[in-house]
Coordinates of C-alpha atoms in Angstrom, one line a residue:
Chain A
M1 CA 21.5 107.5 178.6
I2 CA 25.0 107.3 177.3
I3 CA 26.7 104.3 175.5
L4 CA 30.5 104.4 175.8
K5 CA 32.8 102.1 174.1
L6 CA 36.3 101.6 175.2
G7 CA 38.2 100.1 172.4
G8 CA 40.5 97.0 172.9
S9 CA 43.3 99.1 171.6
I10 CA 42.9 101.6 174.3
I11 CA 42.5 99.4 177.5
T12 CA 44.9 96.6 176.3
E13 CA 48.3 96.7 174.6
K14 CA 46.6 95.3 171.4
D15 CA 49.7 94.0 169.7
A16 CA 51.1 92.3 172.9
K17 CA 51.7 88.6 172.3
I18 CA 50.1 87.7 175.7
P19 CA 47.0 89.5 177.2
T20 CA 48.3 92.7 178.5
I21 CA 46.3 95.6 180.1
N22 CA 47.2 99.2 179.2
D23 CA 47.3 100.1 183.1
K24 CA 48.0 103.7 182.4
N25 CA 45.2 104.3 180.0
L26 CA 42.7 102.1 182.1
A27 CA 43.6 104.1 185.4
R28 CA 43.2 107.5 183.8
I29 CA 40.0 106.7 181.8
S30 CA 38.4 105.3 185.1
K31 CA 39.1 108.5 186.8
E32 CA 37.8 110.5 183.8
I33 CA 34.5 108.5 183.9
K34 CA 34.1 109.0 187.6
S35 CA 34.6 112.7 187.1
A36 CA 32.1 112.8 184.4
L37 CA 29.6 110.9 186.4
N38 CA 29.9 113.5 189.1
H39 CA 29.4 116.2 186.7
L40 CA 26.4 114.7 184.9
D41 CA 24.8 114.0 188.5
H42 CA 24.4 110.5 187.7
T43 CA 21.7 109.2 190.0
N44 CA 19.3 106.1 190.0
D45 CA 17.8 107.5 186.8
Y46 CA 17.5 105.6 183.7
N47 CA 17.9 108.6 181.5
N48 CA 21.0 109.7 183.2
G49 CA 22.4 106.1 182.8
L50 CA 25.7 105.0 181.3
I51 CA 26.4 101.7 179.6
I52 CA 30.2 101.0 179.1
V53 CA 31.0 98.4 176.3
H54 CA 34.6 97.3 175.8
G55 CA 36.5 95.5 173.3
A56 CA 38.8 92.4 173.8
G57 CA 42.2 93.6 172.2
S58 CA 45.0 91.2 173.3
F59 CA 42.8 89.3 175.6
G60 CA 40.5 88.1 172.7
H61 CA 42.0 88.3 169.4
P62 CA 44.8 86.0 169.6
F63 CA 42.6 83.2 170.9
A64 CA 39.6 83.7 168.6
S65 CA 42.0 83.8 165.8
E66 CA 44.0 80.7 166.7
Y67 CA 40.9 78.6 167.1
Q68 CA 39.1 80.4 164.1
I69 CA 36.0 81.1 166.1
G70 CA 33.3 82.0 163.5
K71 CA 34.8 80.2 160.6
P72 CA 33.1 77.2 158.9
F73 CA 34.5 73.9 159.9
K74 CA 33.8 70.3 158.6
I75 CA 34.6 67.5 161.1
E76 CA 33.7 66.7 164.6
E77 CA 37.3 66.7 165.8
D78 CA 37.5 70.3 164.6
F79 CA 34.6 71.2 166.6
E80 CA 36.0 69.7 169.7
K81 CA 39.1 71.8 169.4
K82 CA 37.1 74.9 168.6
K83 CA 35.0 74.2 171.9
I84 CA 38.2 74.4 174.0
G85 CA 39.0 77.5 172.1
F86 CA 35.6 79.0 172.7
S87 CA 36.1 78.3 176.5
L88 CA 39.7 79.6 176.5
T89 CA 38.6 82.9 174.9
Q90 CA 35.6 83.3 177.0
S91 CA 37.7 82.9 180.1
W92 CA 40.2 85.6 178.9
V93 CA 37.9 88.3 177.9
K94 CA 36.2 87.7 181.2
K95 CA 39.3 88.3 182.9
L96 CA 39.8 91.5 181.0
N97 CA 36.3 92.6 182.1
T98 CA 37.1 91.7 185.7
V99 CA 40.1 93.9 185.7
I100 CA 38.1 96.8 184.1
C101 CA 35.4 96.5 186.3
D102 CA 37.6 96.4 189.3
A103 CA 39.5 99.7 188.1
L104 CA 36.0 101.5 187.7
R105 CA 34.6 100.2 191.1
E106 CA 37.9 101.3 192.8
E107 CA 37.0 105.0 191.7
G108 CA 33.6 104.4 193.4
I109 CA 31.5 103.5 190.4
P110 CA 29.0 100.9 191.0
V111 CA 29.6 98.8 187.9
V112 CA 28.0 95.5 187.1
S113 CA 29.6 93.1 184.7
I114 CA 27.5 91.7 181.9
Q115 CA 28.5 88.5 180.1
P116 CA 27.2 88.2 176.6
S117 CA 27.8 84.4 176.4
S118 CA 25.3 84.0 179.2
F119 CA 22.4 85.5 177.2
V120 CA 23.3 86.4 173.7
I121 CA 22.9 84.1 170.6
T122 CA 23.7 85.0 167.0
K123 CA 22.8 83.7 163.7
N124 CA 25.5 84.2 161.0
K125 CA 27.5 86.4 163.4
R126 CA 24.6 88.6 164.0
I127 CA 22.7 88.9 167.4
I128 CA 19.2 87.6 166.9
S129 CA 18.4 87.0 170.6
A130 CA 19.4 89.0 173.7
N131 CA 17.1 89.9 176.4
L132 CA 18.0 93.5 177.6
D133 CA 15.4 93.6 180.3
I134 CA 18.1 93.0 183.1
I135 CA 20.4 95.8 181.6
E136 CA 17.3 98.2 181.8
K137 CA 16.8 97.0 185.3
Y138 CA 20.5 97.6 186.4
L139 CA 20.3 101.1 184.8
E140 CA 17.1 102.0 186.7
N141 CA 18.9 101.1 189.8
G142 CA 21.8 103.4 189.2
F143 CA 24.3 100.6 188.3
I144 CA 26.6 101.1 185.4
P145 CA 26.6 97.9 183.3
V146 CA 29.9 97.0 181.6
I147 CA 29.5 94.6 178.8
Y148 CA 32.1 93.3 176.4
G149 CA 33.1 91.6 173.1
D150 CA 32.7 87.9 173.7
V151 CA 32.3 84.5 172.1
V152 CA 28.6 83.2 171.8
L153 CA 26.7 80.2 170.3
D154 CA 25.6 80.9 166.7
R155 CA 22.5 79.2 165.1
E156 CA 24.3 78.7 161.8
E157 CA 25.2 75.1 161.7
T158 CA 28.3 75.4 159.7
I159 CA 29.8 77.6 162.3
K160 CA 28.2 76.9 165.6
M161 CA 29.9 79.8 167.3
A162 CA 30.8 83.4 166.7
V163 CA 32.7 86.4 168.1
V164 CA 30.2 89.4 169.1
S165 CA 32.5 92.5 168.9
G166 CA 32.0 95.5 171.1
D167 CA 30.9 97.4 168.0
Q168 CA 28.1 95.0 167.2
L169 CA 26.9 95.2 170.9
I170 CA 26.8 98.9 170.6
N171 CA 24.6 98.6 167.5
Y172 CA 22.4 96.1 169.2
L173 CA 22.1 98.0 172.6
A174 CA 21.6 101.5 170.9
K175 CA 18.8 100.2 168.6
H176 CA 16.9 98.6 171.5
L177 CA 17.7 101.1 174.4
K178 CA 17.7 104.3 172.4
P179 CA 20.5 106.2 174.0
E180 CA 20.9 109.9 173.7
R181 CA 24.5 109.6 172.7
V182 CA 27.0 106.9 171.6
I183 CA 30.6 107.6 172.2
L184 CA 33.5 105.5 170.8
G185 CA 36.9 105.9 172.5
T186 CA 39.6 104.6 169.9
D187 CA 43.4 105.0 169.5
V188 CA 43.0 107.4 166.5
D189 CA 41.6 110.8 166.2
G190 CA 38.8 109.8 163.9
V191 CA 38.1 109.0 160.2
F192 CA 40.9 110.4 158.0
N193 CA 40.6 111.0 154.2
K194 CA 44.1 109.4 153.8
N195 CA 46.3 107.3 156.0
P196 CA 47.8 110.0 158.2
K197 CA 50.9 107.8 159.0
K198 CA 51.8 108.0 155.3
H199 CA 50.4 111.5 154.2
P200 CA 51.1 114.6 156.3
D201 CA 48.5 116.3 154.6
A202 CA 45.7 113.8 155.6
K203 CA 42.7 115.4 157.1
I204 CA 40.1 114.2 159.8
I205 CA 36.7 113.9 158.4
T206 CA 34.6 115.6 161.2
E207 CA 31.3 114.2 159.7
V208 CA 30.2 110.9 158.1
T209 CA 26.8 110.7 156.8
S210 CA 27.0 107.7 154.6
L211 CA 29.4 104.8 153.5
D212 CA 29.9 106.7 150.1
D213 CA 31.8 109.3 152.2
L214 CA 34.2 106.6 152.7
E215 CA 34.3 104.8 149.4
S216 CA 35.9 107.7 147.5
M217 CA 39.1 107.3 149.7
D218 CA 42.0 105.4 148.6
S219 CA 42.6 101.8 150.0
T220 CA 45.7 103.0 151.9
T221 CA 43.9 105.1 154.4
N222 CA 43.7 104.2 158.0
I223 CA 40.1 102.8 157.3
D224 CA 41.4 99.3 157.0
V225 CA 44.6 99.3 158.6
T226 CA 43.4 100.3 162.0
G227 CA 41.4 97.1 162.1
G228 CA 37.9 97.3 161.3
M229 CA 37.2 100.9 161.1
I230 CA 34.9 100.3 158.1
G231 CA 33.0 97.6 160.1
K232 CA 32.7 100.2 163.1
I233 CA 31.3 102.8 160.7
K234 CA 28.8 100.4 159.1
E235 CA 27.5 99.6 162.5
L236 CA 27.1 103.5 163.6
I237 CA 25.6 104.3 160.0
E238 CA 22.8 102.0 161.0
L239 CA 22.2 103.9 164.1
A240 CA 22.5 107.2 162.3
E241 CA 19.6 106.1 160.0
I242 CA 17.4 105.7 163.1
G243 CA 18.5 109.0 164.6
I244 CA 21.1 108.0 166.8
E245 CA 24.3 110.1 166.5
S246 CA 27.7 108.8 167.4
E247 CA 31.0 110.1 167.9
I248 CA 34.6 108.5 167.2
I249 CA 37.2 110.2 169.6
N250 CA 40.7 109.6 170.5
A251 CA 40.6 108.0 174.1
E252 CA 44.5 108.2 174.4
K253 CA 44.2 112.0 174.7
E254 CA 43.7 113.2 178.2
S255 CA 40.3 114.2 179.2
F256 CA 38.8 113.5 175.9
V257 CA 36.5 110.7 177.3
E258 CA 35.5 113.1 180.1
K259 CA 34.7 115.9 178.1
A260 CA 32.7 113.9 175.5
L261 CA 30.7 112.3 178.3
C262 CA 30.0 115.8 179.6
G263 CA 28.8 116.9 176.2
E264 CA 31.8 118.9 175.3
I265 CA 32.8 119.0 171.8
V266 CA 36.3 117.4 171.1
L267 CA 38.2 116.6 168.1
G268 CA 36.7 113.4 166.4
T269 CA 34.3 112.2 163.7
T270 CA 30.6 112.4 164.2
I271 CA 28.4 109.7 162.2
K272 CA 24.9 111.3 161.6
M273 CA 22.3 111.6 159.0
Chain B
M1 CA 21.8 64.8 182.2
I2 CA 23.4 65.2 185.4
I3 CA 23.7 68.4 187.7
L4 CA 26.8 68.2 189.9
K5 CA 27.3 70.7 192.8
L6 CA 30.6 71.5 194.1
G7 CA 30.2 73.1 197.5
G8 CA 31.9 76.3 198.3
S9 CA 33.5 74.4 201.3
I10 CA 35.2 72.0 199.0
I11 CA 36.6 74.4 196.3
T12 CA 37.7 77.2 198.5
E13 CA 39.1 77.5 202.2
K14 CA 35.7 78.4 203.5
D15 CA 36.9 79.9 206.7
A16 CA 39.9 81.8 205.3
K17 CA 39.6 85.6 205.9
I18 CA 40.5 86.4 202.4
P19 CA 39.3 84.6 199.2
T20 CA 41.3 81.3 198.9
I21 CA 41.1 78.4 196.7
N22 CA 41.4 74.9 197.9
D23 CA 43.9 74.1 195.1
K24 CA 44.3 70.5 196.1
N25 CA 40.5 69.5 195.9
L26 CA 40.0 71.6 192.8
A27 CA 42.8 69.7 191.0
R28 CA 41.7 66.4 192.3
I29 CA 38.2 66.8 191.4
S30 CA 38.7 68.3 188.0
K31 CA 40.6 65.1 187.1
E32 CA 37.8 63.0 188.6
I33 CA 35.1 64.8 186.5
K34 CA 37.3 64.5 183.3
S35 CA 37.7 60.7 184.2
A36 CA 34.0 60.2 184.6
L37 CA 33.2 62.1 181.4
N38 CA 35.5 59.6 179.5
H39 CA 33.7 56.9 181.3
L40 CA 30.3 58.2 180.5
D41 CA 31.2 58.7 176.8
H42 CA 30.3 62.4 177.1
T43 CA 29.4 63.5 173.6
N44 CA 27.3 66.3 171.9
D45 CA 24.2 64.8 173.4
Y46 CA 21.9 66.7 175.7
N47 CA 21.0 63.6 177.5
N48 CA 24.5 62.8 178.3
G49 CA 25.2 66.3 179.4
L50 CA 26.6 67.6 182.6
I51 CA 25.9 70.9 184.4
I52 CA 28.4 72.0 187.0
V53 CA 27.0 74.4 189.8
H54 CA 29.5 75.7 192.3
G55 CA 29.2 77.7 195.7
A56 CA 31.0 80.9 196.6
G57 CA 32.8 79.9 199.8
S58 CA 35.3 82.5 200.9
F59 CA 35.0 84.2 197.6
G60 CA 31.2 85.4 198.3
H61 CA 30.1 85.0 201.9
P62 CA 32.5 87.6 203.5
F63 CA 31.4 90.3 201.0
A64 CA 27.8 89.4 200.9
S65 CA 27.7 89.5 204.7
E66 CA 29.7 92.8 205.1
Y67 CA 27.3 94.5 202.7
Q68 CA 24.2 92.8 204.0
I69 CA 23.2 91.8 200.5
G70 CA 19.4 90.6 200.5
K71 CA 18.7 92.4 203.8
P72 CA 16.2 95.3 203.9
F73 CA 17.6 98.9 204.0
K74 CA 16.0 102.2 204.4
I75 CA 17.9 105.1 203.0
E76 CA 19.5 106.0 199.8
E77 CA 22.9 106.3 201.1
D78 CA 22.8 102.6 202.4
F79 CA 21.7 101.6 198.8
E80 CA 24.7 103.4 197.3
K81 CA 27.1 101.4 199.5
K82 CA 25.1 98.2 198.8
K83 CA 25.7 98.8 195.1
I84 CA 29.4 98.9 195.5
G85 CA 29.0 95.7 197.7
F86 CA 27.1 94.0 194.9
S87 CA 29.8 94.9 192.5
L88 CA 32.5 93.7 194.8
T89 CA 30.8 90.4 195.4
Q90 CA 29.8 89.8 191.8
S91 CA 33.6 90.5 190.9
W92 CA 34.9 88.0 193.5
V93 CA 32.6 85.1 192.6
K94 CA 33.4 85.7 188.9
K95 CA 37.1 85.4 189.8
L96 CA 36.4 82.1 191.6
N97 CA 34.3 80.8 188.6
T98 CA 37.3 81.7 186.4
V99 CA 39.8 79.7 188.4
I100 CA 37.4 76.7 188.4
C101 CA 36.7 76.8 184.6
D102 CA 40.3 77.4 183.9
A103 CA 41.2 74.1 186.1
L104 CA 38.4 72.1 184.3
R105 CA 39.5 73.1 180.8
E106 CA 43.2 72.3 181.7
E107 CA 41.9 68.8 182.0
G108 CA 40.4 69.1 178.5
I109 CA 36.8 69.8 179.6
P110 CA 35.0 72.2 177.2
V111 CA 33.5 74.3 180.0
V112 CA 31.4 77.4 179.5
S113 CA 31.0 80.0 182.3
I114 CA 27.4 81.0 182.9
Q115 CA 26.9 84.3 184.9
P116 CA 23.7 84.3 186.9
S117 CA 23.5 88.1 187.5
S118 CA 23.6 88.6 183.6
F119 CA 20.2 86.7 183.2
V120 CA 18.5 85.8 186.7
I121 CA 16.1 88.0 188.6
T122 CA 14.7 87.1 192.0
K123 CA 11.7 88.2 194.0
N124 CA 12.0 87.9 197.6
K125 CA 15.2 86.0 197.1
R126 CA 13.7 83.2 194.9
I127 CA 14.4 83.1 191.1
I128 CA 11.4 84.3 189.3
S129 CA 13.0 85.0 185.7
A130 CA 15.8 83.1 184.2
N131 CA 15.8 82.0 180.6
L132 CA 17.6 78.6 180.4
D133 CA 17.5 78.2 176.6
I134 CA 21.1 79.2 176.2
I135 CA 22.2 76.5 178.9
E136 CA 20.1 74.0 176.8
K137 CA 21.8 75.0 173.6
Y138 CA 25.4 74.7 175.3
L139 CA 24.5 71.2 176.4
E140 CA 23.3 70.2 173.0
N141 CA 26.7 71.3 171.5
G142 CA 28.7 69.3 174.1
F143 CA 29.7 72.0 176.4
I144 CA 29.8 71.8 180.1
P145 CA 28.0 74.8 181.6
V146 CA 29.6 75.9 184.8
I147 CA 27.3 78.2 186.9
Y148 CA 27.5 79.5 190.4
G149 CA 26.2 81.2 193.3
D150 CA 26.0 85.1 192.6
V151 CA 24.3 88.4 193.4
V152 CA 21.4 89.3 191.4
L153 CA 18.7 92.0 191.3
D154 CA 15.5 91.4 193.2
R155 CA 12.1 92.7 192.4
E156 CA 11.3 93.3 196.1
E157 CA 11.7 97.1 196.6
T158 CA 12.8 96.7 200.3
I159 CA 15.8 94.5 199.4
K160 CA 16.5 95.3 195.7
M161 CA 19.2 92.8 195.5
A162 CA 19.7 89.3 196.7
V163 CA 22.3 86.3 196.9
V164 CA 21.4 83.4 194.8
S165 CA 23.0 80.3 196.2
G166 CA 24.3 77.4 194.3
D167 CA 21.6 75.2 196.0
Q168 CA 18.7 77.5 194.9
L169 CA 20.1 77.2 191.4
I170 CA 20.2 73.5 191.5
N171 CA 16.6 73.6 192.5
Y172 CA 15.7 75.9 189.6
L173 CA 17.8 74.2 187.0
A174 CA 16.5 70.8 188.0
K175 CA 12.9 71.7 187.9
H176 CA 13.2 73.2 184.5
L177 CA 15.8 70.8 182.8
K178 CA 14.7 67.6 184.5
P179 CA 18.1 65.9 185.0
E180 CA 18.4 62.2 185.6
R181 CA 20.4 62.8 188.8
V182 CA 21.5 65.5 191.0
I183 CA 24.8 65.1 193.1
L184 CA 26.0 67.5 195.8
G185 CA 29.6 67.4 196.6
T186 CA 29.9 68.7 200.3
D187 CA 32.6 68.6 202.9
V188 CA 30.4 66.1 205.1
D189 CA 29.5 62.5 204.6
G190 CA 25.8 63.4 204.5
V191 CA 23.0 64.1 207.0
F192 CA 23.6 62.7 210.5
N193 CA 21.1 62.0 213.2
K194 CA 23.4 63.9 215.7
N195 CA 26.4 66.2 215.4
P196 CA 29.1 63.6 214.5
K197 CA 31.9 65.9 216.2
K198 CA 30.1 65.8 219.5
H199 CA 28.5 62.4 219.5
P200 CA 30.8 59.4 218.4
D201 CA 27.6 57.3 218.1
A202 CA 26.1 59.7 215.5
K203 CA 24.7 57.8 212.5
I204 CA 24.4 58.8 208.9
I205 CA 20.8 59.0 207.5
T206 CA 21.2 57.4 204.2
E207 CA 17.8 58.3 203.1
V208 CA 15.6 61.5 203.6
T209 CA 12.1 61.4 202.3
S210 CA 10.7 64.5 204.3
L211 CA 11.7 67.4 206.5
D212 CA 10.0 65.5 209.2
D213 CA 13.1 63.1 209.2
L214 CA 14.9 66.1 210.2
E215 CA 12.9 67.8 212.7
S216 CA 13.0 64.9 215.2
M217 CA 16.9 65.6 215.6
D218 CA 18.2 67.6 218.3
S219 CA 19.5 71.1 217.4
T220 CA 23.0 70.5 218.0
T221 CA 23.2 68.1 215.2
N222 CA 25.5 69.1 212.1
I223 CA 22.3 70.2 210.3
D224 CA 22.6 73.8 211.2
V225 CA 26.3 74.2 211.9
T226 CA 27.5 72.9 208.6
G227 CA 25.9 76.2 207.2
G228 CA 22.6 75.8 205.8
M229 CA 22.2 71.9 205.5
I230 CA 18.6 72.3 206.3
G231 CA 18.2 74.9 203.4
K232 CA 20.0 72.4 201.2
I233 CA 17.7 69.7 202.0
K234 CA 14.6 71.9 201.6
E235 CA 15.7 72.6 198.0
L236 CA 16.2 69.0 197.4
I237 CA 12.9 67.9 198.8
E238 CA 11.1 69.9 196.4
L239 CA 12.9 68.1 193.7
A240 CA 12.1 64.7 195.3
E241 CA 8.4 65.8 195.1
I242 CA 8.5 66.0 191.5
G243 CA 10.5 62.7 191.0
I244 CA 14.1 64.0 190.9
E245 CA 16.4 62.1 193.3
S246 CA 19.4 63.6 194.7
E247 CA 22.5 62.5 196.7
I248 CA 24.7 64.5 199.2
I249 CA 28.2 63.0 199.2
N250 CA 31.6 63.9 200.5
A251 CA 33.7 65.5 197.9
E252 CA 36.6 65.5 200.0
K253 CA 36.9 61.7 199.8
E254 CA 39.0 60.7 197.0
S255 CA 37.2 59.4 194.0
F256 CA 33.6 59.9 195.6
V257 CA 32.8 62.5 192.9
E258 CA 34.0 60.3 189.9
K259 CA 32.1 57.1 191.2
A260 CA 28.8 59.2 191.9
L261 CA 29.1 60.7 188.3
C262 CA 29.5 57.2 187.0
G263 CA 26.5 55.9 188.8
E264 CA 28.3 53.8 191.5
I265 CA 26.7 53.9 195.0
V266 CA 29.0 55.8 197.5
L267 CA 28.4 56.7 201.2
G268 CA 26.0 59.7 201.6
T269 CA 22.5 60.6 201.9
T270 CA 19.8 60.2 199.3
I271 CA 17.0 62.5 199.1
K272 CA 13.8 61.0 197.5
M273 CA 10.1 60.3 197.9

């Protein structure tokens, strides 16, 4: 089984002020996934299965940020506002998921939408309860589950609600479902030793085996500015520790997603022990 | 706690050839629900909670019917087509749910969408597995869960997938969450002894206490032609047997939903033992 992440920066215009799909990327990547599934001889076989996880991009971040989902609050009035913010964020990320599922299905892929807020609960922003039986059952039947970054209830009373990122979902899904491979389609070529926008001599790090590999870098690298590359790698290093390798690739580059799904080596960063 | 059903024939144009919202009903009923919540002093209190269940109407039936979801099939090729049909139906009912949640939230109601296909499994078209902890948790926090008729996986190998109607969801939710009241908003005044469209002397049956009350009626009554009134009543009689009363009211009549939520008696049919 393969878990494929489509980053919010790939499928949406991440810096747009209102939720905006990146139609061109979505159409191209949908075709690439279909083509890879044909190649992989995807059948009703759990081991040949594929799970797609997508981020929220401009459909989630502006709302989660405006309503400070996951931040502590003190008074009941704030909670009432936050609940409306939760509802609004949930609605927009669901709309994004619908657009993505529709694009994939139009290519003939039997996708099934999976809504985290219907079955996931966190404590201090980490998933503590999520029954994955149904996802396994969809895989056994040859469906392609499409799950996404969402807002969920949190058991910590000071925050009561949290954002579950696509990256945390990948970590949780991979730990429990043990995929053979994890592929993260992002808008960068991988992890660099320096910020490639500032330093023409920046080099891609093709293999990360511990967080130490990153700590030696200066703080102006792309690690922070691309929004949570460190967080992403932390999730992936936990997987490497239990023997699950992952690759960060640039999904904006034509055919990279397709090739990576088919097992071809493309430029990128591998996280492994 | 109250469970309120909004029938697919109320919130959608049920006979439309393409999925069509009944905007007028949806806007009016959203306001009525908001007004009733103010009256009921809805707070973060489980016992004062409200769950909204809605049907699929023209967003679900045409697709479920075209792809014969829930009907047995023989060959693998049929299953491949059915999977696309499942995906398509799931997408459309999700779109309806999004529109309804948005309309309710625009009135200031902190709704949370709950997607059955993410956590419900049936066997022979009846729910056998659905963890409701998360719905209880949303209620405890003062959210209004909005759940809906959907397609789900079925453990019976000859059908593999099924439609879970809003009415079956009401039955399951009520059995497990023990609401004080169950209100079904439909497009008819209640259950009649004869088809009121054919017989000017048809009378509403204000109280149903067993299926026998219905079997004495002739087959041309509205019981069948309104699409599953018999099925609806069967679900509700099971609830009456365990002490949960329900009311079928006409949600097309202005203020009926609001009044019923506030505990006022309106014209309709009560199902009780």
